[in-house]
Structures are given as structure tokens and as C-alpha cells.
Amino acid sequence: VGTVVGAYLGGPVSKALKGSKKAVIAAFIVMIAMLLISRVSYTQMMVVVVCMTIAQAGYGLIYAVIPAMYGDCVVYSEWKTGMRSDGSMYSMYTFSRKIGSTIASSGLAFSLGLVGYVSGENVVQTAEAVKGIYYVCNAIPTICYGLILVGIGLIFNLDKKKTDQMYAEMAAKREAAQK
């Protein structure tokens, strides 16, 4: 439910906030929710459910606004270099998502092994393994979304003013080229 709500909010948020602020806000929401979850135990299920719903809304928002940010990257690249490279940019986007998925699934399997998870039927996990699984499921997403905050907040620093300027200059350049 949270993911659907977050994805639905992607359109209005993208219209209201240009540039990287929309993804920074979404990543911050997820990170705070995951930090709250890491501070409570799974015996407090209502707190966990509420925090996970908030985190899922942040996930949905991120997945809805990231494609708009890639569009901004294409225009930014053209604005800086004078060459439009849609195909290269979108293929890098697709490739990076595949690499990210591979790292995420491999990293999860590796992390579960490190904390002592034992697979199989009728296996009872040790208390250390359960605690480790809890931290793997909370710490890793929190760290990753912290890195997203740093990456998007500091590296991809297209704010509304810069984005509006970029689009206006590119529109004027295209209009002049048609005359």
C-alpha cells in the first residue's frame, strides 16, 4: 500500500519540485523510517508496520521520480556538451540498475551468511542469527539511502533555479535552430 501511495505521489511531487530535491526528500523519508525501525523491536508490531508503510511510500516515490531525474540528466548533458545522447544515457541507466540489482541480491545472500542464517526446512535460527537478520534488513537499507542522500544531494545538484534556466536556454537554442 505504501509503495502505491508513494508512486502515485511521484507526479505531483515531480511537478512541485524540480531537480534533485524530490529524490532527496524521498530518500530521507525512507532513511528516517528505517532508523526508527532499527530502534524498536519486532515485538512492537504496530510501530514496525507504520514505519515500514512510511518507508515503502518513500521507496515508491523514489522509483516514480528517478526516471524524471534521468530526463533532466539528458537535457543537462546536452546543455553542457551541445550533444544529445538519449540512447547512451538511458542505456547507462538500465545497465546501472542491473548492476545494482545484482549487487543487492548478492550482498543480501552474503550478509545473511555472515550473520549465521541457516537455510532449510525445520531449521530454528539462533538468537544471534535472528538479531543479525534484523540488522541486515534495517541497517543495509538505511546505509544505502544515506548514500543516496549524499550522492543526489551533493553530486546531482540540479535545483529548481538551475533546472528552469537549463530548460529555458535549451528551448531558446532549439527555437533559434529552427529559424
mmCIF file of C-alpha atoms in Angstrom:
data_model
loop_
_atom_site.group_PDB
_atom_site.id
_atom_site.type_symbol
_atom_site.label_atom_id
_atom_site.label_comp_id
_atom_site.label_asym_id
_atom_site.label_seq_id
_atom_site.Cartn_x
_atom_site.Cartn_y
_atom_site.Cartn_z
ATOM 1 C CA VAL A 1 0.000 0.000 0.000
ATOM 2 C CA GLY A 2 2.773 2.426 0.932
ATOM 3 C CA THR A 3 4.629 1.845 -2.332
ATOM 4 C CA VAL A 4 1.494 2.534 -4.385
ATOM 5 C CA VAL A 5 0.814 5.735 -2.428
ATOM 6 C CA GLY A 6 4.426 6.864 -2.885
ATOM 7 C CA ALA A 7 4.392 6.079 -6.607
ATOM 8 C CA TYR A 8 1.087 7.921 -7.012
ATOM 9 C CA LEU A 9 2.610 10.989 -5.334
ATOM 10 C CA GLY A 10 5.534 10.907 -7.776
ATOM 11 C CA GLY A 11 3.746 13.005 -10.414
ATOM 12 C CA PRO A 12 2.628 15.845 -8.134
ATOM 13 C CA VAL A 13 5.974 15.858 -6.308
ATOM 14 C CA SER A 14 7.893 15.990 -9.617
ATOM 15 C CA LYS A 15 5.784 18.953 -10.755
ATOM 16 C CA ALA A 16 6.180 20.770 -7.447
ATOM 17 C CA LEU A 17 9.915 20.153 -7.018
ATOM 18 C CA LYS A 18 12.333 20.369 -9.895
ATOM 19 C CA GLY A 19 15.773 18.843 -9.737
ATOM 20 C CA SER A 20 17.156 16.578 -7.075
ATOM 21 C CA LYS A 21 15.085 17.738 -4.096
ATOM 22 C CA LYS A 22 12.284 15.253 -4.789
ATOM 23 C CA ALA A 23 14.613 12.242 -4.578
ATOM 24 C CA VAL A 24 16.458 13.658 -1.575
ATOM 25 C CA ILE A 25 13.149 14.069 0.264
ATOM 26 C CA ALA A 26 12.084 10.513 -0.624
ATOM 27 C CA ALA A 27 15.446 9.038 0.421
ATOM 28 C CA PHE A 28 15.285 10.987 3.673
ATOM 29 C CA ILE A 29 11.783 9.616 4.394
ATOM 30 C CA VAL A 30 12.990 6.049 3.840
ATOM 31 C CA MET A 31 16.128 6.543 5.908
ATOM 32 C CA ILE A 32 14.260 8.034 8.882
ATOM 33 C CA ALA A 33 11.621 5.273 8.787
ATOM 34 C CA MET A 34 14.312 2.576 8.656
ATOM 35 C CA LEU A 35 16.224 4.237 11.508
ATOM 36 C CA LEU A 36 13.039 4.216 13.588
ATOM 37 C CA ILE A 37 12.517 0.537 12.822
ATOM 38 C CA SER A 38 16.085 -0.246 13.877
ATOM 39 C CA ARG A 39 15.387 1.377 17.249
ATOM 40 C CA VAL A 40 12.326 -0.741 18.081
ATOM 41 C CA SER A 41 11.990 -4.468 18.329
ATOM 42 C CA TYR A 42 9.738 -6.571 16.148
ATOM 43 C CA THR A 43 7.602 -7.201 19.235
ATOM 44 C CA GLN A 44 6.214 -3.678 18.714
ATOM 45 C CA MET A 45 4.469 -4.665 15.506
ATOM 46 C CA MET A 46 2.282 -1.569 15.068
ATOM 47 C CA VAL A 47 5.337 0.707 15.171
ATOM 48 C CA VAL A 48 7.134 -1.552 12.682
ATOM 49 C CA VAL A 49 4.101 -1.684 10.342
ATOM 50 C CA VAL A 50 3.661 2.106 10.406
ATOM 51 C CA CYS A 51 7.381 2.713 9.824
ATOM 52 C CA MET A 52 7.525 0.127 7.024
ATOM 53 C CA THR A 53 4.481 1.721 5.374
ATOM 54 C CA ILE A 54 6.213 5.108 5.518
ATOM 55 C CA ALA A 55 9.443 3.570 4.168
ATOM 56 C CA GLN A 56 7.515 1.853 1.352
ATOM 57 C CA ALA A 57 5.904 5.197 0.439
ATOM 58 C CA GLY A 58 9.411 6.644 0.192
ATOM 59 C CA TYR A 59 10.522 3.703 -1.989
ATOM 60 C CA GLY A 60 7.531 4.224 -4.287
ATOM 61 C CA LEU A 61 8.240 7.938 -4.519
ATOM 62 C CA ILE A 62 11.891 7.326 -5.393
ATOM 63 C CA TYR A 63 11.014 4.826 -8.117
ATOM 64 C CA ALA A 64 8.497 7.285 -9.546
ATOM 65 C CA VAL A 65 10.780 10.344 -9.605
ATOM 66 C CA ILE A 66 14.086 8.765 -10.678
ATOM 67 C CA PRO A 67 13.042 8.492 -14.372
ATOM 68 C CA ALA A 68 12.267 12.227 -14.379
ATOM 69 C CA MET A 69 15.720 12.880 -12.991
ATOM 70 C CA TYR A 70 17.253 10.865 -15.825
ATOM 71 C CA GLY A 71 15.397 13.086 -18.265
ATOM 72 C CA ASP A 72 16.994 16.062 -16.529
ATOM 73 C CA CYS A 73 20.389 14.344 -16.915
ATOM 74 C CA VAL A 74 19.879 14.004 -20.672
ATOM 75 C CA VAL A 75 18.991 17.679 -21.023
ATOM 76 C CA TYR A 76 21.837 18.696 -18.680
ATOM 77 C CA SER A 77 24.312 16.701 -20.786
ATOM 78 C CA GLU A 78 23.063 18.386 -23.956
ATOM 79 C CA TRP A 79 23.159 21.781 -22.227
ATOM 80 C CA LYS A 80 26.802 21.282 -21.201
ATOM 81 C CA THR A 81 28.187 19.431 -24.236
ATOM 82 C CA GLY A 82 25.928 20.522 -27.082
ATOM 83 C CA MET A 83 25.254 16.870 -27.991
ATOM 84 C CA ARG A 84 22.053 14.985 -27.269
ATOM 85 C CA SER A 85 22.829 11.482 -26.027
ATOM 86 C CA ASP A 86 19.496 9.957 -25.022
ATOM 87 C CA GLY A 87 20.424 6.416 -26.047
ATOM 88 C CA SER A 88 23.727 6.381 -24.206
ATOM 89 C CA MET A 89 22.259 7.931 -21.079
ATOM 90 C CA TYR A 90 19.295 5.555 -20.899
ATOM 91 C CA SER A 91 21.451 2.511 -21.620
ATOM 92 C CA MET A 92 23.768 3.552 -18.765
ATOM 93 C CA TYR A 93 20.669 3.957 -16.577
ATOM 94 C CA THR A 94 19.453 0.455 -17.462
ATOM 95 C CA PHE A 95 22.896 -1.059 -17.013
ATOM 96 C CA SER A 96 23.369 0.615 -13.624
ATOM 97 C CA ARG A 97 20.007 -0.751 -12.455
ATOM 98 C CA LYS A 98 21.052 -4.270 -13.481
ATOM 99 C CA ILE A 99 24.381 -3.923 -11.689
ATOM 100 C CA GLY A 100 22.587 -2.538 -8.626
ATOM 101 C CA SER A 101 20.141 -5.459 -8.592
ATOM 102 C CA THR A 102 22.998 -7.928 -8.848
ATOM 103 C CA ILE A 103 24.928 -6.283 -6.028
ATOM 104 C CA ALA A 104 21.795 -6.073 -3.862
ATOM 105 C CA SER A 105 20.823 -9.721 -4.213
ATOM 106 C CA SER A 106 24.389 -10.995 -3.874
ATOM 107 C CA GLY A 107 25.039 -8.667 -0.962
ATOM 108 C CA LEU A 108 21.914 -9.860 0.824
ATOM 109 C CA ALA A 109 22.866 -13.523 0.423
ATOM 110 C CA PHE A 110 26.419 -12.786 1.590
ATOM 111 C CA SER A 111 25.162 -10.758 4.578
ATOM 112 C CA LEU A 112 22.758 -13.485 5.665
ATOM 113 C CA GLY A 113 25.625 -15.965 5.563
ATOM 114 C CA LEU A 114 27.756 -13.641 7.687
ATOM 115 C CA VAL A 115 25.121 -13.355 10.415
ATOM 116 C CA GLY A 116 24.729 -17.110 10.673
ATOM 117 C CA TYR A 117 21.485 -17.710 8.788
ATOM 118 C CA VAL A 118 20.920 -21.396 8.070
ATOM 119 C CA SER A 119 18.517 -22.339 5.269
ATOM 120 C CA GLY A 120 16.400 -25.452 5.098
ATOM 121 C CA GLU A 121 13.168 -26.886 6.379
ATOM 122 C CA ASN A 122 12.508 -27.121 10.116
ATOM 123 C CA VAL A 123 15.620 -25.079 10.941
ATOM 124 C CA VAL A 124 15.492 -22.912 14.040
ATOM 125 C CA GLN A 125 17.685 -19.838 13.751
ATOM 126 C CA THR A 126 19.958 -18.942 16.649
ATOM 127 C CA ALA A 127 19.294 -15.747 18.616
ATOM 128 C CA GLU A 128 22.433 -14.242 17.057
ATOM 129 C CA ALA A 129 21.197 -15.090 13.562
ATOM 130 C CA VAL A 130 17.769 -13.550 14.242
ATOM 131 C CA LYS A 131 19.417 -10.387 15.593
ATOM 132 C CA GLY A 132 21.750 -10.328 12.580
ATOM 133 C CA ILE A 133 18.866 -10.740 10.134
ATOM 134 C CA TYR A 134 17.066 -7.872 11.854
ATOM 135 C CA TYR A 135 20.095 -5.620 11.416
ATOM 136 C CA VAL A 136 20.727 -6.745 7.829
ATOM 137 C CA CYS A 137 17.125 -5.884 6.939
ATOM 138 C CA ASN A 138 17.354 -2.467 8.598
ATOM 139 C CA ALA A 139 20.965 -1.310 8.584
ATOM 140 C CA ILE A 140 21.755 -2.026 4.947
ATOM 141 C CA PRO A 141 18.759 -0.077 3.546
ATOM 142 C CA THR A 142 19.468 2.775 5.958
ATOM 143 C CA ILE A 143 23.109 2.965 4.859
ATOM 144 C CA CYS A 144 22.157 2.724 1.175
ATOM 145 C CA TYR A 145 19.592 5.512 1.434
ATOM 146 C CA GLY A 146 22.146 7.593 3.336
ATOM 147 C CA LEU A 147 24.482 7.139 0.360
ATOM 148 C CA ILE A 148 21.646 8.154 -1.967
ATOM 149 C CA LEU A 149 21.202 11.329 0.082
ATOM 150 C CA VAL A 150 24.893 12.133 -0.265
ATOM 151 C CA GLY A 151 25.053 11.224 -3.956
ATOM 152 C CA ILE A 152 21.937 13.030 -5.065
ATOM 153 C CA GLY A 153 22.244 15.873 -2.587
ATOM 154 C CA LEU A 154 25.877 16.716 -3.311
ATOM 155 C CA ILE A 155 26.711 15.301 -6.736
ATOM 156 C CA PHE A 156 23.426 15.611 -8.636
ATOM 157 C CA ASN A 157 22.787 19.156 -7.506
ATOM 158 C CA LEU A 158 20.258 20.408 -10.028
ATOM 159 C CA ASP A 159 17.959 22.682 -8.086
ATOM 160 C CA LYS A 160 14.766 24.297 -9.409
ATOM 161 C CA LYS A 161 16.508 27.531 -10.425
ATOM 162 C CA LYS A 162 19.267 25.753 -12.357
ATOM 163 C CA THR A 163 16.817 23.296 -13.961
ATOM 164 C CA ASP A 164 14.475 26.090 -15.073
ATOM 165 C CA GLN A 165 17.446 28.038 -16.503
ATOM 166 C CA MET A 166 18.704 24.937 -18.305
ATOM 167 C CA TYR A 167 15.316 24.149 -19.885
ATOM 168 C CA ALA A 168 14.768 27.794 -20.883
ATOM 169 C CA GLU A 169 18.191 28.047 -22.554
ATOM 170 C CA MET A 170 17.691 24.725 -24.363
ATOM 171 C CA ALA A 171 14.233 25.796 -25.590
ATOM 172 C CA ALA A 172 15.667 29.088 -26.886
ATOM 173 C CA LYS A 173 18.534 27.222 -28.581
ATOM 174 C CA ARG A 174 16.126 24.795 -30.297
ATOM 175 C CA GLU A 175 13.858 27.626 -31.394
ATOM 176 C CA ALA A 176 16.813 29.549 -32.847
ATOM 177 C CA ALA A 177 17.970 26.414 -34.689
ATOM 178 C CA GLN A 178 14.551 26.045 -36.363
ATOM 179 C CA LYS A 179 14.641 29.571 -37.834
#
